[in-house]
GROMACS .gro file of N, CA and C in nm:
model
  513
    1UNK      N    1   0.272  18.668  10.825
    1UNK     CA    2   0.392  18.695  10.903
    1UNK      C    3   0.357  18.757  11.037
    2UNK      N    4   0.235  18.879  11.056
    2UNK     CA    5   0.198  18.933  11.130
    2UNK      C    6   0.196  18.837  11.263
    3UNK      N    7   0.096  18.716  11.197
    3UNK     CA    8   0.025  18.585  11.249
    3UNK      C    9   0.146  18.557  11.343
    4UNK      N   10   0.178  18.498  11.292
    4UNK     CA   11   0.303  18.402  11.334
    4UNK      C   12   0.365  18.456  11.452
    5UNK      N   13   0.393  18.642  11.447
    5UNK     CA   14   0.497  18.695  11.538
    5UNK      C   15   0.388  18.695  11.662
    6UNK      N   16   0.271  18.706  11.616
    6UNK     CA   17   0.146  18.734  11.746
    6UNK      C   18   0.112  18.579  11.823
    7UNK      N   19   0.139  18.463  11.720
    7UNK     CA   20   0.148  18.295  11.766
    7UNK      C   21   0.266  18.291  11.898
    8UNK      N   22   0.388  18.381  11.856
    8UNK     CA   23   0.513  18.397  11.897
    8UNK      C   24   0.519  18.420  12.050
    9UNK      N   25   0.463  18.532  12.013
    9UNK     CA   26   0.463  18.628  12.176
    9UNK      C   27   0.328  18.570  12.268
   10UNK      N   28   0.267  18.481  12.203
   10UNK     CA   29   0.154  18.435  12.309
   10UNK      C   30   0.235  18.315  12.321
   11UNK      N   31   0.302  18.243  12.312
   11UNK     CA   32   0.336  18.105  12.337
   11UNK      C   33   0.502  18.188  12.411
   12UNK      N   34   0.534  18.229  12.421
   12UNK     CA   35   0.677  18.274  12.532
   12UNK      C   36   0.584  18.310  12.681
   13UNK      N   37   0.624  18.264  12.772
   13UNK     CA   38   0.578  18.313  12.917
   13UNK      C   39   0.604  18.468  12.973
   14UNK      N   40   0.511  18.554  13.001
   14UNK     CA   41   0.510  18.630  13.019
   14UNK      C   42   0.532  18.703  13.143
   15UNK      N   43   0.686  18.777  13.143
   15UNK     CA   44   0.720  18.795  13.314
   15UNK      C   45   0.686  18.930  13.311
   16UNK      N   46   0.684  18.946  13.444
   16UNK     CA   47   0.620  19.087  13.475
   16UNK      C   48   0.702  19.208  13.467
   17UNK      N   49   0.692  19.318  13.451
   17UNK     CA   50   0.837  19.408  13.424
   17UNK      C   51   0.880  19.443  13.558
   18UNK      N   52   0.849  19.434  13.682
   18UNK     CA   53   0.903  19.396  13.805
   18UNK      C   54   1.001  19.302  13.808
   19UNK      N   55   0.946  19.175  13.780
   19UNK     CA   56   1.089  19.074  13.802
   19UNK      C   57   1.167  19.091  13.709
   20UNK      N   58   1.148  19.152  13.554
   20UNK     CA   59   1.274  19.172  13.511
   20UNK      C   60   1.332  19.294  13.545
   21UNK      N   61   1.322  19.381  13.616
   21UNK     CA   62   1.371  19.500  13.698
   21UNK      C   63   1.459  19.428  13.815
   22UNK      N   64   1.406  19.310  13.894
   22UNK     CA   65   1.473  19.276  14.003
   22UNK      C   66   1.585  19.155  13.946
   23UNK      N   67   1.582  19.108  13.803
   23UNK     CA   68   1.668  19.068  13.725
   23UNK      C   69   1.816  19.108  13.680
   24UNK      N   70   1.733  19.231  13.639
   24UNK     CA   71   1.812  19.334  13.620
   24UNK      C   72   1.895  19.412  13.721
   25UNK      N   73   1.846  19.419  13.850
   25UNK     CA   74   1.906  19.508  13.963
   25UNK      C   75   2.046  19.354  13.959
   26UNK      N   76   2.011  19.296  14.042
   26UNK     CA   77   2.129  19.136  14.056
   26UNK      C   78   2.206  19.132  13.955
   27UNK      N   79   2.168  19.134  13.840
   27UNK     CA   80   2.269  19.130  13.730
   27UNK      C   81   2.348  19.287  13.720
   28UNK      N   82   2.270  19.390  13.750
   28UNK     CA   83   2.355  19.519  13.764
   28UNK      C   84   2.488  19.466  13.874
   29UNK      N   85   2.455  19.449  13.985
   29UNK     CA   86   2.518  19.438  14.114
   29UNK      C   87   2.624  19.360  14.059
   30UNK      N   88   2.617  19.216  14.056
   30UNK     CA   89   2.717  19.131  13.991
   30UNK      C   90   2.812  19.190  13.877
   31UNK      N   91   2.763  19.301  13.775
   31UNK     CA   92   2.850  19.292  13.705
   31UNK      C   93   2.895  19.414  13.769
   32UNK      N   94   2.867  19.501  13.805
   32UNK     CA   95   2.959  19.662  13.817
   32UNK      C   96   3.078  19.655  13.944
   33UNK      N   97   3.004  19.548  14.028
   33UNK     CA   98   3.087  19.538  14.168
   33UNK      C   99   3.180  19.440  14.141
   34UNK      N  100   3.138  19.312  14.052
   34UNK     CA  101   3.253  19.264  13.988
   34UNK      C  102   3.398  19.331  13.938
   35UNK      N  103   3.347  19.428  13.844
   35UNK     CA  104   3.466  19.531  13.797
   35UNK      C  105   3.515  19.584  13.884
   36UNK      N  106   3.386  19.639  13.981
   36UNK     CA  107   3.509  19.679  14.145
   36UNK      C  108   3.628  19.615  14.147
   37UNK      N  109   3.547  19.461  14.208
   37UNK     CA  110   3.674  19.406  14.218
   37UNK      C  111   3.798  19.391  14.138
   38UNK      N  112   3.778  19.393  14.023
   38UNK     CA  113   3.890  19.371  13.932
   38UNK      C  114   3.984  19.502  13.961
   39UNK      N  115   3.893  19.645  13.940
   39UNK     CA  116   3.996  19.757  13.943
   39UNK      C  117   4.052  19.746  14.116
   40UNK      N  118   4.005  19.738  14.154
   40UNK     CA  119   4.067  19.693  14.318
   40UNK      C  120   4.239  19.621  14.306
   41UNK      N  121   4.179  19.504  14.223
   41UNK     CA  122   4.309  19.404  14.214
   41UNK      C  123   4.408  19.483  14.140
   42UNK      N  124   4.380  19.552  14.074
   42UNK     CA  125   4.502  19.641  13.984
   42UNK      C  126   4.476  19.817  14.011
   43UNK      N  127   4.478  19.827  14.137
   43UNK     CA  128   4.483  19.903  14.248
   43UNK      C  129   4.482  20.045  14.154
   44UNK      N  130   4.341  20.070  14.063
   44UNK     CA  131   4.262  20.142  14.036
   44UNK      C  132   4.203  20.256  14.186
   45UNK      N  133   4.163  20.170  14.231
   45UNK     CA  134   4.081  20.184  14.350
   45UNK      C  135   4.114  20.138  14.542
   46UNK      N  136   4.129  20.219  14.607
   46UNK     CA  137   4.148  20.150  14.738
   46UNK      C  138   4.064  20.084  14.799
   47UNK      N  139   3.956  20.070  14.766
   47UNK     CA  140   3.807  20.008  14.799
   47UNK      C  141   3.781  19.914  14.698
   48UNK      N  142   3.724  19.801  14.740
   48UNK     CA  143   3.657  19.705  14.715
   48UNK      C  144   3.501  19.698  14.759
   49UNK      N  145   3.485  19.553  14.683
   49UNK     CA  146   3.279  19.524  14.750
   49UNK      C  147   3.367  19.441  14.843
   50UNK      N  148   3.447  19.393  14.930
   50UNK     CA  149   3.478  19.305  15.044
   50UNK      C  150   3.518  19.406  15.137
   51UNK      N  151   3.606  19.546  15.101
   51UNK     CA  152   3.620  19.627  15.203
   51UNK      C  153   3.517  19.648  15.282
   52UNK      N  154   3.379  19.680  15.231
   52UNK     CA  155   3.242  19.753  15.275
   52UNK      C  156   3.163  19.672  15.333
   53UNK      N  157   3.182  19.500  15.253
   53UNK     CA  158   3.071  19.390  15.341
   53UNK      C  159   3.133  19.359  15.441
   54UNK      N  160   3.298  19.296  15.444
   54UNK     CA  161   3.313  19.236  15.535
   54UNK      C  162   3.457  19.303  15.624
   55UNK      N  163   3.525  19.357  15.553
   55UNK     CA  164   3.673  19.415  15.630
   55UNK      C  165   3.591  19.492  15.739
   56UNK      N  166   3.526  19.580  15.708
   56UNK     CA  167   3.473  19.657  15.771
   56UNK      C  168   3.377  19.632  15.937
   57UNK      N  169   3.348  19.500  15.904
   57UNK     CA  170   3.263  19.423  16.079
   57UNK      C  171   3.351  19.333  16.125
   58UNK      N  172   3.486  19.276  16.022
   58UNK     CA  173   3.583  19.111  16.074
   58UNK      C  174   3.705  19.158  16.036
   59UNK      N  175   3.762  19.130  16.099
   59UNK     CA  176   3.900  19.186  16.075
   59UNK      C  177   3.966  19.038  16.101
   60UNK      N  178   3.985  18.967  15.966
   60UNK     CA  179   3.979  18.786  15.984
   60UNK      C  180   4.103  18.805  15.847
   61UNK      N  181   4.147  18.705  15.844
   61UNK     CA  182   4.250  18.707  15.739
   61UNK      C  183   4.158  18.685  15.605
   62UNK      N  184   4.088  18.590  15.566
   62UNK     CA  185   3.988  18.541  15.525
   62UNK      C  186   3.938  18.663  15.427
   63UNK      N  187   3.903  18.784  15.551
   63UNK     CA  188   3.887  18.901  15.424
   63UNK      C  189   3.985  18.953  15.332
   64UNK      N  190   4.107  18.917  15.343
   64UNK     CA  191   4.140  18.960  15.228
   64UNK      C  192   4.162  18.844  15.103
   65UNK      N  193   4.105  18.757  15.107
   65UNK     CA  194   4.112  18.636  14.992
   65UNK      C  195   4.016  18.685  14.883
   66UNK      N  196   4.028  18.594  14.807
   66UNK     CA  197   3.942  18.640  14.677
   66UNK      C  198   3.783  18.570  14.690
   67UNK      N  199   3.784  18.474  14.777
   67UNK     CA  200   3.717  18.448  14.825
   67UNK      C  201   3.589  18.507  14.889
   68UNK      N  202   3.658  18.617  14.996
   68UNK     CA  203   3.542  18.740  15.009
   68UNK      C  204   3.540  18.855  14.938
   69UNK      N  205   3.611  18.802  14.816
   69UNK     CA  206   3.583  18.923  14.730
   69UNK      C  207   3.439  18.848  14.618
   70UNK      N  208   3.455  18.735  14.619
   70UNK     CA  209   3.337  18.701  14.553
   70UNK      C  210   3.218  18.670  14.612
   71UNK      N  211   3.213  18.674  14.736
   71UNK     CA  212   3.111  18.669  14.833
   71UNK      C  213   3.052  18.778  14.838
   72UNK      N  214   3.123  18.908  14.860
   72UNK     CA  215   3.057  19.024  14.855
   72UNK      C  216   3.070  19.105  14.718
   73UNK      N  217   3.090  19.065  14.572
   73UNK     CA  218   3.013  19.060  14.467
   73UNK      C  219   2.872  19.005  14.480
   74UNK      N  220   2.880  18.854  14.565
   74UNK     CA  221   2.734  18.845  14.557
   74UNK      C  222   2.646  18.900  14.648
   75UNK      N  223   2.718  18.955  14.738
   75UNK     CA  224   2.617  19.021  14.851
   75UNK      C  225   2.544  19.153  14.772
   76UNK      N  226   2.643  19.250  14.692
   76UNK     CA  227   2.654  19.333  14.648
   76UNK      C  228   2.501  19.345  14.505
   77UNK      N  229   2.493  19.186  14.474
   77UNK     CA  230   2.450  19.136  14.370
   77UNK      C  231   2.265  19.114  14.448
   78UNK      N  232   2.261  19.062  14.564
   78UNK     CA  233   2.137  19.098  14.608
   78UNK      C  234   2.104  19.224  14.689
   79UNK      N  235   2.176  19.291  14.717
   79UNK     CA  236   2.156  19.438  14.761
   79UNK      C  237   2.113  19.522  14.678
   80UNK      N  238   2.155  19.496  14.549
   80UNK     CA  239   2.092  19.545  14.432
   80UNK      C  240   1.970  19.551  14.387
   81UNK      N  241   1.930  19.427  14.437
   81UNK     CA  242   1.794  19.392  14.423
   81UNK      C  243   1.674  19.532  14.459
   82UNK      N  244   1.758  19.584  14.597
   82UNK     CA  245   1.642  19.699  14.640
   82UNK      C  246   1.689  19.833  14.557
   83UNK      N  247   1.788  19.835  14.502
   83UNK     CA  248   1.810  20.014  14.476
   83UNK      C  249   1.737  19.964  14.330
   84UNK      N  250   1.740  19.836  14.239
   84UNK     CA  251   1.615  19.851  14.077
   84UNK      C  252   1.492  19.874  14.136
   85UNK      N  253   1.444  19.787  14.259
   85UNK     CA  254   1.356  19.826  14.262
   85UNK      C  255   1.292  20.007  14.356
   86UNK      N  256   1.373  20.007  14.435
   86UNK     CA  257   1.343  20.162  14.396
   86UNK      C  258   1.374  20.255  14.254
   87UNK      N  259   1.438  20.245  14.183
   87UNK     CA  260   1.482  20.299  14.078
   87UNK      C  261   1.265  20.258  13.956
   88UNK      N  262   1.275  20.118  14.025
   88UNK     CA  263   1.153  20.107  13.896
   88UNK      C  264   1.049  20.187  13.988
   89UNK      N  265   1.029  20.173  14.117
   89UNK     CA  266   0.891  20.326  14.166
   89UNK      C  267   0.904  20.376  14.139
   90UNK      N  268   1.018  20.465  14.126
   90UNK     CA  269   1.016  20.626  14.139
   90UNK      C  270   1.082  20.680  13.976
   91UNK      N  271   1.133  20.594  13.886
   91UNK     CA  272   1.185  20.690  13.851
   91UNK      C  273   1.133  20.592  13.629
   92UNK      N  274   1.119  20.476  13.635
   92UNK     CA  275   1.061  20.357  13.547
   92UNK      C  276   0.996  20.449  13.408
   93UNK      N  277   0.935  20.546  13.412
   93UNK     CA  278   0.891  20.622  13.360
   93UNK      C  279   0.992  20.731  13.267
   94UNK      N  280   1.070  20.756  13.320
   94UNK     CA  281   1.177  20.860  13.241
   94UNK      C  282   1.281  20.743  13.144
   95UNK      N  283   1.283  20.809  13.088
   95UNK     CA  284   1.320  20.768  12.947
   95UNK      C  285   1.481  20.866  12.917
   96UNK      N  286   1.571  20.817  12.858
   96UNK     CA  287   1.713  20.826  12.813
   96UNK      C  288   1.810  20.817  12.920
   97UNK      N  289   1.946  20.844  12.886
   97UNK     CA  290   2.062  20.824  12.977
   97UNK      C  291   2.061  20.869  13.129
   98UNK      N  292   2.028  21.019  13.102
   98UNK     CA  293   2.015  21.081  13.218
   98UNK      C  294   1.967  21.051  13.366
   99UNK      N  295   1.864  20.973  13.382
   99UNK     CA  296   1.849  20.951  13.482
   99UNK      C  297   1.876  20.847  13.531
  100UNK      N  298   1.935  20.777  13.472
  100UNK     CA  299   2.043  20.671  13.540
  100UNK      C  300   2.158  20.718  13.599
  101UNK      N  301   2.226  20.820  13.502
  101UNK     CA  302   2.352  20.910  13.561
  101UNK      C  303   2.341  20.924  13.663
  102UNK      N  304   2.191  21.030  13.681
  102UNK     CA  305   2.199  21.070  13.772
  102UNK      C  306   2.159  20.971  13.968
  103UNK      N  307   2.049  20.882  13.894
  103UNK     CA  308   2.074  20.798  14.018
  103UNK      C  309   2.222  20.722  14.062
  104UNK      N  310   2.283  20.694  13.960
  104UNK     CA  311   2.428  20.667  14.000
  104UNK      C  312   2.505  20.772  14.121
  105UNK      N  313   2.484  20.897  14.026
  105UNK     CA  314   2.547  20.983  14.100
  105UNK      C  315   2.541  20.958  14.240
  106UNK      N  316   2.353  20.971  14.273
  106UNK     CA  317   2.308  20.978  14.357
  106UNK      C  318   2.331  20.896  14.504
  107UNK      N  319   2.330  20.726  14.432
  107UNK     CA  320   2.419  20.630  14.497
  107UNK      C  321   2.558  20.641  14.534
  108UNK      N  322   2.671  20.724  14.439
  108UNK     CA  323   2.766  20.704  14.515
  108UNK      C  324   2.761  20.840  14.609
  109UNK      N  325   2.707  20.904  14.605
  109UNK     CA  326   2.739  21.024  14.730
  109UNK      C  327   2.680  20.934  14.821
  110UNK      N  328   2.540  20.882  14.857
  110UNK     CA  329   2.493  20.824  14.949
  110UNK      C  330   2.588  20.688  15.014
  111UNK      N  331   2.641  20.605  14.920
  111UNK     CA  332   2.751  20.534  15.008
  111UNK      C  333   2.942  20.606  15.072
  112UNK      N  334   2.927  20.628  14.991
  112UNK     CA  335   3.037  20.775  15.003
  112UNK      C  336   3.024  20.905  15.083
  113UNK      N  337   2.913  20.916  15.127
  113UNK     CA  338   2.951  21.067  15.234
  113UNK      C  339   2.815  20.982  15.325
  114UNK      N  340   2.727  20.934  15.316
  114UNK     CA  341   2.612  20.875  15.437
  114UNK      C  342   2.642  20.777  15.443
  115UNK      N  343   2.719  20.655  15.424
  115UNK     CA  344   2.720  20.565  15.509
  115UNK      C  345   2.873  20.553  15.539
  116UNK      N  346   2.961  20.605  15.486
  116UNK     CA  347   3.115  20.602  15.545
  116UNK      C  348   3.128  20.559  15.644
  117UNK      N  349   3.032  20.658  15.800
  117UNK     CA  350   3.101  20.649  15.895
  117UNK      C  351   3.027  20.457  15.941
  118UNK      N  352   2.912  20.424  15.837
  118UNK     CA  353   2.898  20.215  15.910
  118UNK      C  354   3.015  20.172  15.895
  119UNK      N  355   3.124  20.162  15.782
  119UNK     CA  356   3.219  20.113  15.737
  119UNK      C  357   3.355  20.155  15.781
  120UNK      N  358   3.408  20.107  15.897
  120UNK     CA  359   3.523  20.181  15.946
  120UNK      C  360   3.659  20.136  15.862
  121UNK      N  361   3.636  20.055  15.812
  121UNK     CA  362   3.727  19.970  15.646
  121UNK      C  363   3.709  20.070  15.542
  122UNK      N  364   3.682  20.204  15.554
  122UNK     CA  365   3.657  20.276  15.422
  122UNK      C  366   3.711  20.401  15.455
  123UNK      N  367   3.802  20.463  15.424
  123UNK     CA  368   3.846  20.606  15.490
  123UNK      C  369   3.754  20.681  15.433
  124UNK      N  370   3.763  20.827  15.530
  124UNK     CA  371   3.690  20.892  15.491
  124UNK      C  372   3.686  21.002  15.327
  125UNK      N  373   3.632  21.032  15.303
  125UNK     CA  374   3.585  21.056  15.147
  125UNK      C  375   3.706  21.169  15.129
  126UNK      N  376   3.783  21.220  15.219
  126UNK     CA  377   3.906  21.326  15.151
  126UNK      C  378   4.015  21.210  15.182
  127UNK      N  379   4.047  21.126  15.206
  127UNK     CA  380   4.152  21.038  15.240
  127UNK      C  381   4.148  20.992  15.155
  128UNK      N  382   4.072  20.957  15.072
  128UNK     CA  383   4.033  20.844  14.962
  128UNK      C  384   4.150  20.923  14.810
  129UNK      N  385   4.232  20.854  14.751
  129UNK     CA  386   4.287  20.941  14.666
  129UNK      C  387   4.183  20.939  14.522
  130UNK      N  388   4.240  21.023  14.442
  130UNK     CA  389   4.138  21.093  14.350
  130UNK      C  390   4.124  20.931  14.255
  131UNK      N  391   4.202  20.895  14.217
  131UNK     CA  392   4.209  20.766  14.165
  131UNK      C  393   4.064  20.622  14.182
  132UNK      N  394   4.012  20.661  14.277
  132UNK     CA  395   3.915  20.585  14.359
  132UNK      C  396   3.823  20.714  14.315
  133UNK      N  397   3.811  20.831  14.416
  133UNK     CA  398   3.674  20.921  14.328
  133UNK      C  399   3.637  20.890  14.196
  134UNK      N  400   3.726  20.843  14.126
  134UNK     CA  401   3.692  20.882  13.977
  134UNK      C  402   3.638  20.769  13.922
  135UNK      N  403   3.745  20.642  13.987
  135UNK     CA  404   3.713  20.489  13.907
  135UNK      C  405   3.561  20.493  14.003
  136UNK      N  406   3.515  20.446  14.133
  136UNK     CA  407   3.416  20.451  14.202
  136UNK      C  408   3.302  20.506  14.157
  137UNK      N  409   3.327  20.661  14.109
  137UNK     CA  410   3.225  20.699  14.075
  137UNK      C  411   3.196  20.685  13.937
  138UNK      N  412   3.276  20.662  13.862
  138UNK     CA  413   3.221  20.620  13.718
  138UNK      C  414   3.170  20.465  13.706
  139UNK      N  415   3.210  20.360  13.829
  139UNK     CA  416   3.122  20.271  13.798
  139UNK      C  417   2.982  20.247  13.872
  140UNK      N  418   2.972  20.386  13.931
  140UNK     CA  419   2.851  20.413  14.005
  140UNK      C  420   2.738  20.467  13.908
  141UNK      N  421   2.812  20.582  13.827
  141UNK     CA  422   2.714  20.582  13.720
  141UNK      C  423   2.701  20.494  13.589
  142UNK      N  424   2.807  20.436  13.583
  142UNK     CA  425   2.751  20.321  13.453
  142UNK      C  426   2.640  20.192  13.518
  143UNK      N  427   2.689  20.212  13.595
  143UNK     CA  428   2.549  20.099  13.719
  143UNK      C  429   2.448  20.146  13.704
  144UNK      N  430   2.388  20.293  13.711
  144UNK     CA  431   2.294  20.375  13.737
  144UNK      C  432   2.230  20.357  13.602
  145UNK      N  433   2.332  20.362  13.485
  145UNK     CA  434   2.265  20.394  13.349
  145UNK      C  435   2.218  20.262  13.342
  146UNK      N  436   2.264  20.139  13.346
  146UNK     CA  437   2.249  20.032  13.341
  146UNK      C  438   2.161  19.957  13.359
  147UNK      N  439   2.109  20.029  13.518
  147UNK     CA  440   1.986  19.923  13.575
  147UNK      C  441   1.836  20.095  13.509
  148UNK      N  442   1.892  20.191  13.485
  148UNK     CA  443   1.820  20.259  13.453
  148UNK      C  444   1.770  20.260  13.271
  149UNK      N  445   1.851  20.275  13.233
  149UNK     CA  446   1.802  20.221  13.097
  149UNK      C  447   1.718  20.061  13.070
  150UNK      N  448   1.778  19.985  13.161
  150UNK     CA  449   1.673  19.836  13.101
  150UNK      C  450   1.519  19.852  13.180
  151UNK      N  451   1.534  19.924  13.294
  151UNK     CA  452   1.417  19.898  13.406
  151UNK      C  453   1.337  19.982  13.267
  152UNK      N  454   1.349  20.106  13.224
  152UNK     CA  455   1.267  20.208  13.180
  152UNK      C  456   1.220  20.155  13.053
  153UNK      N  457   1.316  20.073  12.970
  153UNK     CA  458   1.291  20.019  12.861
  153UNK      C  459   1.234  19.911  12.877
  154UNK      N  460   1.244  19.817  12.948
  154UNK     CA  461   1.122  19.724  12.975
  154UNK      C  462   0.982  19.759  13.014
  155UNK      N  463   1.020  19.876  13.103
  155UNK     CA  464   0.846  19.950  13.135
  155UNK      C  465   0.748  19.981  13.008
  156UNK      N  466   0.874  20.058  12.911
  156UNK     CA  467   0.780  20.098  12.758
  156UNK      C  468   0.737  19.970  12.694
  157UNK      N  469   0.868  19.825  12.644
  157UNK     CA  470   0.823  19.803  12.573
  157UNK      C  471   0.645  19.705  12.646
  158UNK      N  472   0.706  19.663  12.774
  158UNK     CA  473   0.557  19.617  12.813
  158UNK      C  474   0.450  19.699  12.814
  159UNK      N  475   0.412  19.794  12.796
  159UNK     CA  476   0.339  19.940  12.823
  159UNK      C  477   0.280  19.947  12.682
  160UNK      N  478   0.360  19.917  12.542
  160UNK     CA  479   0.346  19.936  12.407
  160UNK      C  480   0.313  19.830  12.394
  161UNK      N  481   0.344  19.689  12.436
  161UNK     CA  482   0.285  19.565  12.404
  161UNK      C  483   0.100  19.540  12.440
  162UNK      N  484   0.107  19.615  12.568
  162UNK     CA  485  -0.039  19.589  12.632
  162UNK      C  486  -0.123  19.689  12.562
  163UNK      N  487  -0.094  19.798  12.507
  163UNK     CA  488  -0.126  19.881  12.428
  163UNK      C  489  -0.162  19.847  12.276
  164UNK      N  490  -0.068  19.779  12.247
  164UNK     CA  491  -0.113  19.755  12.094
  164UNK      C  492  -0.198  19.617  12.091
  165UNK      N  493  -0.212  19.555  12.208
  165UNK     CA  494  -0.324  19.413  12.204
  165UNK      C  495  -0.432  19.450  12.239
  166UNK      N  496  -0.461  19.585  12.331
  166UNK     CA  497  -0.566  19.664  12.325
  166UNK      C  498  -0.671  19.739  12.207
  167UNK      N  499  -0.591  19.756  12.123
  167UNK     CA  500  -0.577  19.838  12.006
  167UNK      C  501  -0.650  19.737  11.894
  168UNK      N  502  -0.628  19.653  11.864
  168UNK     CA  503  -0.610  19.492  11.797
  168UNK      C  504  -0.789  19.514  11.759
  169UNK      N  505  -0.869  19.514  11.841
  169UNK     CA  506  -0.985  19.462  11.850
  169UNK      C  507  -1.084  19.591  11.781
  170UNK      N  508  -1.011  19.668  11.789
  170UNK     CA  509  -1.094  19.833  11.727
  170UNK      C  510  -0.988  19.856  11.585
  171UNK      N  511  -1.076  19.845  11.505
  171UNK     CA  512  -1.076  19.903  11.346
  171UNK      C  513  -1.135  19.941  11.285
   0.00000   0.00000   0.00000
């Protein structure tokens, strides 16, 4: 049985825990900014991912279609790409909930009080009613846990895999 599972894992292609980190970031992006949008549409939230990509530089009718609301899900969806992979430098190593929280956290103060003033489509962070603090920032940290729990858990289990084929040859 041993056999077989070790036949298993040598015959599947082996990706690097980088690209499934930058897998993972895109698929974070897509799904959390997705929900943006949804709580947006049922006015959860005064902000959107279309307020921030595009209301904010075009003031076009266009931005308010659903249209650029799924455009900037996907913008949102490769922008992501860089905060997993900072998340897998610096942080890939820590292990449980917490430090996803807390990079969440971390992300929404940084789009929320440092980049406000790029986005003139975004009032400023006391204008914003509490309704938006709360939805915003809770899908800032379920994002955080999200791309933080798989990046860290892919680091171990590849880390324990290369480890125990190491291991293999000494008895």
């Amino acid at each position: 049985m041993a056999e077989k599972q070790k036949d298993q894992r040598q015959q599947e292609p082996q990706q690097s825990v980088i690209a499934k980190a930058l897998v993972t970031g895109f698929t974070a992006g897509i799904l959390w900014s997705g929900l943006g949008a949804i709580a947006y549409y049922f006015n959860f939230t005064e902000v959107s991912p279309a307020s921030f990509i595009f209301r904010s530089f075009w003031q076009t009718d266009w931005t308010g279609t659903w249209l650029a609301e799924v455009l900037a899900v996907l913008i949102v969806g490769i922008l992501s790409l860089g905060t997993a992979l900072i998340y897998y430098l610096l942080l890939k190593k820590r292990n449980g909930m917490w430090p996803g929280v807390f990079y969440g956290i971390g992300l929404w103060a940084i789009v929320y009080f440092l980049l406000t003033p790029i986005f003139p489509a975004i009032p400023a962070f006391m204008e914003l009613n509490s309704d938006t603090w709360v939805t915003t920032g809770c899908l800032f940290i379920l994002y955080g846990v999200f791309i933080g729990y798989s990046i860290s858990y892919e680091y171990r289990e590849f880390n324990e895999t290369v480890n125990s084929y190491s291991n293999q040859g000494r008895v």
